[in-house]
Coordinates of C-alpha atoms in Angstrom, one line a residue:
M1 CA 0.8 10.9 92.1
A2 CA 4.5 10.8 92.2
R3 CA 6.5 11.2 95.4
L4 CA 9.8 13.3 95.4
D5 CA 12.1 12.4 98.4
F6 CA 15.3 14.2 99.1
P7 CA 18.4 12.8 100.5
K8 CA 18.6 12.3 104.3
D9 CA 21.4 14.8 104.6
F10 CA 20.0 17.6 102.4
V11 CA 20.0 20.9 104.0
W12 CA 16.8 22.9 104.1
G13 CA 17.2 26.4 105.4
T14 CA 16.2 30.0 105.0
A15 CA 18.0 33.2 104.6
T16 CA 18.2 37.0 105.6
A17 CA 20.7 39.8 105.6
S18 CA 21.9 42.1 108.3
F19 CA 20.8 45.6 106.7
Q20 CA 17.4 44.3 105.6
I21 CA 16.2 42.9 109.0
E22 CA 18.3 44.3 112.0
G23 CA 17.4 47.8 112.4
A24 CA 19.1 49.4 115.5
Y25 CA 21.4 51.3 113.2
Q26 CA 22.7 53.6 115.9
E27 CA 22.9 51.1 118.9
D28 CA 25.8 49.6 120.6
G29 CA 28.3 51.4 118.6
R30 CA 27.4 50.5 115.1
G31 CA 28.9 52.6 112.5
M32 CA 27.3 54.0 109.3
S33 CA 27.1 51.9 106.2
I34 CA 26.8 52.7 102.5
W35 CA 23.2 51.8 102.7
D36 CA 22.4 54.2 105.6
T37 CA 23.9 56.9 103.3
F38 CA 22.0 55.8 100.2
C39 CA 18.7 55.6 102.1
R40 CA 19.2 59.3 102.9
T41 CA 19.8 60.4 99.3
P42 CA 16.7 61.8 98.0
G43 CA 15.1 59.8 95.2
K44 CA 17.3 56.6 95.6
V45 CA 15.1 54.3 97.7
Y46 CA 11.2 54.1 97.2
N47 CA 9.3 56.2 99.7
G48 CA 12.6 57.4 101.3
D49 CA 12.5 54.2 103.4
N50 CA 15.4 53.2 105.3
G51 CA 17.0 50.3 107.4
D52 CA 16.8 52.1 110.7
V53 CA 14.2 49.9 112.3
A54 CA 13.7 47.2 109.5
C55 CA 12.3 44.1 111.2
D56 CA 13.9 45.1 114.4
S57 CA 15.6 41.8 114.6
Y58 CA 18.4 43.1 116.6
H59 CA 15.9 43.1 119.5
R60 CA 13.5 40.4 118.3
Y61 CA 16.1 37.7 117.2
E62 CA 14.9 35.4 119.7
E63 CA 11.5 35.3 118.1
D64 CA 12.9 34.9 114.8
I65 CA 14.8 31.8 116.0
A66 CA 11.6 30.5 117.4
L67 CA 10.1 30.9 114.0
L68 CA 13.1 29.1 112.4
K69 CA 12.7 26.1 114.9
K70 CA 9.0 25.8 114.4
L71 CA 9.8 25.8 110.7
G72 CA 12.1 22.9 111.2
V73 CA 15.1 24.1 109.1
K74 CA 18.6 22.6 109.6
A75 CA 20.3 25.7 108.8
Y76 CA 19.8 29.6 108.7
R77 CA 21.8 31.8 106.3
L78 CA 22.5 35.3 108.0
S79 CA 24.9 37.9 107.5
I80 CA 27.1 39.9 109.9
A81 CA 27.0 43.8 109.5
W82 CA 30.7 44.8 108.9
P83 CA 29.9 48.3 110.6
R84 CA 28.7 46.7 113.7
I85 CA 32.2 45.1 114.2
F86 CA 34.3 47.8 112.9
P87 CA 32.3 51.2 112.9
Q88 CA 35.0 52.8 110.9
G89 CA 36.0 49.8 108.9
T90 CA 39.3 49.2 110.5
G91 CA 40.6 50.0 113.9
E92 CA 39.3 48.8 117.3
V93 CA 36.9 46.0 117.5
N94 CA 33.3 46.9 118.6
E95 CA 32.9 44.3 121.3
K96 CA 29.2 44.9 121.8
G97 CA 28.7 44.3 118.0
L98 CA 30.4 41.0 118.2
D99 CA 28.4 40.1 121.5
Y100 CA 25.0 40.6 119.4
Y101 CA 26.2 38.0 116.9
K102 CA 27.3 35.6 119.5
R103 CA 24.0 35.8 121.2
V104 CA 22.3 35.2 117.8
V105 CA 24.6 32.2 116.9
D106 CA 24.4 30.6 120.4
G107 CA 20.6 30.8 120.1
L108 CA 20.7 29.2 116.8
I109 CA 22.9 26.4 118.0
A110 CA 20.7 25.9 121.0
A111 CA 17.8 25.5 118.8
G112 CA 19.4 22.9 116.7
I113 CA 20.0 25.2 113.7
E114 CA 23.4 25.5 112.0
P115 CA 24.4 29.1 111.4
C116 CA 25.6 29.8 107.8
V117 CA 27.2 33.2 107.8
T118 CA 27.8 35.6 105.1
L119 CA 30.6 38.0 105.7
Y120 CA 29.6 40.7 103.2
H121 CA 26.1 41.4 102.2
W122 CA 26.4 44.8 101.0
D123 CA 26.8 47.0 104.1
L124 CA 30.1 48.5 103.7
P125 CA 31.3 50.8 106.4
Q126 CA 30.7 54.3 105.2
A127 CA 34.1 55.3 106.5
L128 CA 35.7 53.1 103.9
Q129 CA 33.5 54.1 101.0
D130 CA 34.8 57.6 101.9
K131 CA 38.5 56.4 101.1
G132 CA 37.2 54.9 97.6
G133 CA 35.2 51.8 98.9
W134 CA 35.8 48.7 96.9
A135 CA 37.7 50.8 94.1
N136 CA 40.5 51.1 96.8
R137 CA 42.7 48.1 97.1
D138 CA 43.2 49.0 100.9
T139 CA 39.5 47.7 101.4
I140 CA 40.7 44.2 100.5
D141 CA 43.1 44.3 103.4
A142 CA 40.2 45.8 105.7
F143 CA 38.0 43.0 104.8
V144 CA 40.4 40.4 105.4
N145 CA 41.2 41.9 108.8
Y146 CA 37.5 41.9 109.6
A147 CA 37.0 38.2 108.3
E148 CA 39.9 37.2 110.6
V149 CA 38.2 38.6 113.7
I150 CA 34.9 36.8 112.9
F151 CA 36.8 33.5 112.1
K152 CA 38.6 33.7 115.4
A153 CA 35.5 34.7 117.5
F154 CA 33.4 32.0 116.1
D155 CA 35.8 29.1 115.4
G156 CA 34.0 25.8 116.2
K157 CA 30.5 27.4 116.3
I158 CA 29.9 28.7 112.9
K159 CA 30.7 25.7 110.4
Q160 CA 29.9 27.5 107.1
Y161 CA 31.0 30.8 105.7
I162 CA 30.1 32.8 102.5
T163 CA 32.7 35.5 101.9
F164 CA 30.5 37.7 99.5
N165 CA 26.9 37.7 98.6
E166 CA 26.3 38.3 94.8
T167 CA 29.4 40.2 93.6
W168 CA 27.6 41.1 90.5
C169 CA 25.1 43.3 92.6
V170 CA 28.2 44.7 94.6
S171 CA 29.8 45.8 91.3
F172 CA 27.6 46.2 88.3
L173 CA 24.1 46.9 90.0
S174 CA 25.7 49.4 92.4
N175 CA 28.5 51.2 90.4
Y176 CA 27.4 50.7 86.7
I177 CA 23.6 50.5 86.7
G178 CA 23.6 52.8 89.9
A179 CA 20.5 51.3 91.4
H180 CA 22.1 50.1 94.7
A181 CA 24.6 51.9 97.0
P182 CA 26.8 53.7 96.4
G183 CA 24.9 54.4 93.3
N184 CA 27.7 55.0 90.6
K185 CA 27.3 54.6 86.9
D186 CA 30.6 54.0 85.7
L187 CA 31.5 50.7 83.8
Q188 CA 35.3 50.8 84.7
L189 CA 34.5 51.5 88.3
A190 CA 32.1 48.4 88.3
I191 CA 34.7 46.1 86.7
T192 CA 37.4 47.3 89.2
V193 CA 35.0 46.8 92.1
A194 CA 34.2 43.3 90.9
H195 CA 37.8 42.4 90.7
H196 CA 38.8 43.7 94.2
C197 CA 35.8 42.0 95.7
M198 CA 37.0 38.6 94.2
V199 CA 40.5 39.2 95.3
A200 CA 39.1 40.0 98.8
H201 CA 37.2 36.8 98.7
G202 CA 40.4 34.9 97.8
E203 CA 42.5 36.5 100.4
A204 CA 39.8 35.8 103.1
V205 CA 39.8 32.1 101.9
K206 CA 43.6 32.2 102.4
K207 CA 43.2 33.5 105.9
F208 CA 40.6 30.9 106.7
R209 CA 43.2 28.2 105.8
A210 CA 45.9 29.8 107.4
L211 CA 44.1 30.0 110.7
G212 CA 43.0 26.4 110.6
V213 CA 39.3 27.5 111.2
Q214 CA 36.8 24.5 111.5
G215 CA 34.3 24.2 108.8
E216 CA 33.7 25.2 105.2
I217 CA 34.0 28.4 103.1
G218 CA 32.7 29.5 99.8
T219 CA 31.2 32.3 98.1
T220 CA 27.7 33.0 96.6
H221 CA 27.0 34.4 93.0
N222 CA 23.7 35.3 91.6
L223 CA 23.3 33.3 88.3
Y224 CA 20.7 34.0 85.7
W225 CA 19.8 31.5 82.9
F226 CA 19.6 33.6 79.6
E227 CA 19.0 31.8 76.2
P228 CA 19.1 32.9 72.8
Y229 CA 15.6 33.5 71.1
S230 CA 16.7 31.8 67.9
T231 CA 19.5 29.8 66.6
S232 CA 21.0 32.7 64.5
P233 CA 24.6 33.3 65.5
E234 CA 23.9 36.9 66.4
D235 CA 21.3 35.8 68.8
I236 CA 23.4 33.2 70.4
A237 CA 26.5 35.6 70.8
A238 CA 24.2 38.4 72.3
A239 CA 22.4 36.0 74.7
H240 CA 25.7 34.5 75.7
R241 CA 27.2 38.0 76.4
N242 CA 24.1 38.9 78.5
R243 CA 24.4 35.6 80.5
A244 CA 28.1 35.8 80.9
Y245 CA 27.8 39.2 82.6
N246 CA 26.1 37.5 85.6
N247 CA 27.7 34.0 85.2
E248 CA 31.0 33.4 83.5
W249 CA 32.4 36.8 84.5
F250 CA 32.3 35.6 88.2
M251 CA 32.4 31.9 88.1
E252 CA 35.3 31.5 85.8
P253 CA 37.8 33.6 87.9
T254 CA 36.4 31.7 91.0
F255 CA 37.1 28.3 89.6
K256 CA 39.5 28.6 86.9
G257 CA 41.6 31.8 87.7
T258 CA 40.7 33.6 84.4
Y259 CA 38.3 36.0 82.9
P260 CA 36.3 34.9 79.7
Q261 CA 38.4 36.4 77.0
F262 CA 35.2 37.2 74.9
M263 CA 34.0 39.4 77.7
V264 CA 37.4 41.0 78.2
D265 CA 37.5 41.9 74.7
W266 CA 34.0 43.3 74.7
F267 CA 34.5 45.4 77.8
K268 CA 37.9 46.6 76.2
M269 CA 35.8 47.8 73.3
K270 CA 33.6 49.6 75.6
G271 CA 36.7 51.3 77.2
A272 CA 37.1 49.3 80.4
E273 CA 39.8 46.8 81.6
V274 CA 40.4 44.6 84.6
P275 CA 43.0 46.2 86.8
I276 CA 44.9 42.9 87.5
V277 CA 47.9 43.0 89.7
P278 CA 50.4 40.0 89.7
G279 CA 49.1 37.2 91.9
D280 CA 45.5 38.4 91.9
M281 CA 43.9 35.6 89.5
E282 CA 45.8 32.8 91.7
T283 CA 44.3 34.4 94.7
I284 CA 40.8 34.6 93.4
A285 CA 40.9 30.9 92.4
Q286 CA 41.6 29.5 95.8
P287 CA 40.0 26.2 96.4
I288 CA 36.6 26.6 97.9
D289 CA 34.6 24.0 99.9
F290 CA 31.3 24.8 98.2
I291 CA 29.6 27.4 95.8
G292 CA 26.6 29.2 96.7
V293 CA 24.0 30.2 93.9
N294 CA 21.2 32.7 94.1
F295 CA 18.8 32.1 91.5
Y296 CA 15.6 33.9 90.8
S297 CA 14.9 34.1 87.0
G298 CA 15.9 33.7 83.5
G299 CA 14.9 34.8 79.9
F300 CA 15.5 35.0 76.2
G301 CA 17.4 37.4 74.3
R302 CA 18.2 38.3 70.8
Y303 CA 20.8 40.6 69.0
K304 CA 19.7 44.2 68.6
K305 CA 22.4 46.8 67.9
N306 CA 23.1 49.3 70.6
E307 CA 20.5 47.8 72.9
G308 CA 22.0 48.0 76.4
L309 CA 25.6 47.1 77.0
F310 CA 25.7 43.9 75.1
D311 CA 23.6 44.6 71.9
C312 CA 21.0 42.1 73.3
E313 CA 17.1 42.7 73.5
E314 CA 15.2 40.5 76.0
V315 CA 12.2 39.0 74.4
Q316 CA 9.1 38.1 76.5
V317 CA 7.9 34.6 75.7
G318 CA 4.9 34.4 77.9
F319 CA 6.4 33.6 81.5
D320 CA 4.4 34.4 84.5
K321 CA 5.9 37.3 86.4
T322 CA 6.5 37.8 90.1
F323 CA 5.6 41.3 91.6
M324 CA 9.3 42.4 90.9
D325 CA 8.4 41.8 87.1
W326 CA 10.7 39.0 87.1
N327 CA 10.2 35.8 84.9
V328 CA 9.2 32.8 86.8
Y329 CA 11.5 30.3 85.0
A330 CA 11.8 27.3 87.2
D331 CA 13.3 25.2 84.5
G332 CA 16.1 27.8 84.3
L333 CA 17.2 26.7 87.7
Y334 CA 17.8 23.0 86.5
K335 CA 19.5 24.5 83.3
V336 CA 21.9 26.8 85.3
L337 CA 23.0 24.4 87.9
S338 CA 23.6 21.6 85.3
W339 CA 25.7 24.2 83.6
V340 CA 27.7 24.8 86.7
K341 CA 28.5 21.2 87.1
E342 CA 29.4 20.7 83.4
E343 CA 31.7 23.6 83.4
Y344 CA 33.1 23.7 86.8
G345 CA 33.1 20.2 88.2
D346 CA 31.5 18.4 91.3
T347 CA 32.0 21.2 94.0
P348 CA 29.0 21.0 96.2
I349 CA 26.3 23.6 95.4
Y350 CA 24.0 25.2 97.7
I351 CA 21.2 27.3 96.5
T352 CA 21.7 30.3 98.9
E353 CA 18.7 32.1 97.9
N354 CA 15.6 31.4 95.8
G355 CA 12.1 33.1 96.5
A356 CA 9.6 35.2 95.0
C357 CA 7.9 38.7 95.7
Y358 CA 4.1 39.0 95.5
D359 CA 1.7 41.6 96.8
D360 CA 0.7 40.0 100.1
E361 CA -2.4 40.9 102.2
L362 CA -2.9 39.9 105.8
T363 CA -6.4 38.7 106.1
A364 CA -8.9 38.8 109.0
D365 CA -7.5 35.3 110.1
N366 CA -4.0 36.9 110.6
R367 CA -2.7 34.7 107.6
V368 CA -1.3 35.3 104.3
H369 CA -2.8 33.1 101.7
D370 CA 0.2 33.4 99.1
E371 CA -0.8 30.6 96.8
L372 CA 1.7 32.1 93.9
R373 CA 4.6 32.0 96.3
T374 CA 3.8 28.5 97.5
E375 CA 3.6 27.4 93.7
Y376 CA 6.8 29.2 92.9
F377 CA 8.7 27.2 95.8
R378 CA 6.9 24.0 94.7
K379 CA 8.1 24.4 91.1
H380 CA 11.6 25.1 92.1
F381 CA 11.8 22.2 94.6
I382 CA 10.8 20.0 91.8
Q383 CA 13.9 21.2 89.7
C384 CA 16.1 20.7 92.9
H385 CA 15.0 17.0 93.0
R386 CA 15.7 16.6 89.2
L387 CA 19.2 18.2 89.7
I388 CA 20.0 15.6 92.5
A389 CA 18.6 12.8 90.4
S390 CA 20.8 13.9 87.5
G391 CA 23.8 13.8 89.6
V392 CA 24.3 17.6 90.2
P393 CA 26.0 17.9 93.7
L394 CA 23.3 20.1 95.1
K395 CA 23.5 19.9 98.9
G396 CA 21.0 22.3 100.3
Y397 CA 18.4 25.0 99.6
F398 CA 17.9 28.3 101.4
A399 CA 14.4 29.8 100.8
W400 CA 14.5 33.7 100.5
S401 CA 13.5 35.1 102.7
L402 CA 12.4 34.3 106.4
L403 CA 10.9 37.6 106.8
D404 CA 9.4 40.4 104.7
N405 CA 12.1 43.0 105.0
F406 CA 13.8 46.2 103.6
E407 CA 14.0 45.3 100.0
W408 CA 16.9 47.6 99.2
A409 CA 15.9 50.3 96.6
E410 CA 12.3 49.0 96.6
G411 CA 12.0 50.0 100.3
Y412 CA 9.2 48.1 102.1
K413 CA 7.0 47.9 99.1
K414 CA 8.1 44.5 97.9
R415 CA 7.8 41.4 100.2
F416 CA 9.8 38.1 99.8
G417 CA 9.3 36.7 103.3
I418 CA 7.5 33.3 104.1
V419 CA 6.6 35.3 107.4
Y420 CA 4.7 38.4 107.0
T421 CA 6.0 41.4 108.9
N422 CA 3.6 44.2 109.9
Y423 CA 5.9 47.1 109.6
E424 CA 3.8 49.2 112.0
T425 CA 3.6 46.6 115.0
L426 CA 6.6 44.4 113.8
E427 CA 4.5 41.4 114.6
R428 CA 5.4 38.4 112.5
H429 CA 2.7 36.3 110.8
P430 CA 3.6 33.1 109.1
K431 CA 2.4 32.7 105.6
D432 CA 0.9 29.7 103.8
S433 CA 4.3 29.4 102.0
Y434 CA 5.9 29.0 105.5
Y435 CA 3.6 26.1 106.2
F436 CA 4.1 24.4 102.9
I437 CA 7.9 24.5 103.4
Q438 CA 7.5 23.3 106.9
D439 CA 5.6 20.3 105.5
V440 CA 8.3 19.6 103.0
I441 CA 10.9 19.8 105.5
K442 CA 9.2 17.6 108.0
N443 CA 8.6 14.9 105.2
N444 CA 12.0 15.7 103.5
G445 CA 9.9 15.6 100.1
F446 CA 6.4 16.0 98.8
D447 CA 3.9 14.7 96.3
V448 CA 3.6 16.0 92.8

């Protein structure tokens, strides 16, 4: 039996997002977000579910911190709800909202846990969406103003900031596919939103540097490993387009200040162009201290004319599936992060999300015996170890998610947590996967 040990300074953590866990949607001056609106739009969210209560972490954060401490994590990735700080997106700071996050951050630090904070995890103030949202360049200024308030309020306490979570989801999933708030289906709008979010990221990094804030700043992209089904040039090109949609379209501007030309040409053929203003690309490519990668899946594709946006058909090759119907492709994690290093150099990498959704059941012993999720984590931890052994600068891993929570358009039907949430009583029950991760963290490794 082989032993896999991790570097002493490897950061083990877990993650959540504000809208998915906090609830308290009308308390202490919080404004409405685009997700509050989306949830109230018939047919958009499974079962008409919403985030009004969620896991009630707004009131139960001390209980959640105790779970984190028991788990043994070095860090916890959370997000700040912009509508709690600026109910209208701009204007007067809502001090009660700021105070809530001060209590959370202080509680984490007291428990010996480093807070890693995401500034934007999808809950745009509805008041800004009413003015065009991310399609309006004024939202860039509003975001930088919000970020500055957070930087100043937490300087010295929060050591790691992520500007945006999954810009692909903010743009394409939400404004082209239409599955997430605000639910548009317009390719040009999606490309505009993606560009403006990346400019906002760059401007926030510039503000962070100008203020001399302690700590590190980066961004998180959700990367997907998509391979050609065969060696035919058509399959290779189709699979590359499908992969670049998630990967190169966001990574190349972040690191190189350019968009991949083959994708620019493809989108232009589809009638959409990037609305670049002079100086934008230099802003987007501000040097960052780390890159966050969210990884869940991958697949194989081949050329098929008029199939989707990229003339690419996914071919099922026998992967196991999660309850989200996503392929379990742990080796894809090794491949995609190796690609990141090869293409973009030695910037430190954190896996800021990785996890699996399964149909969990609370048993009579108040436990969830989630063998499939535990095995999912084990397989991906092995790939993390391979990456480190291969010289990829992987510095940490955040399991998604601490709690079962509001799973966006899937409502409360889909569970990703390592802690089971009883949505009727709001009680938390650690699952077997929680105890598996606890053991890995305690020993900083495991046997395979």
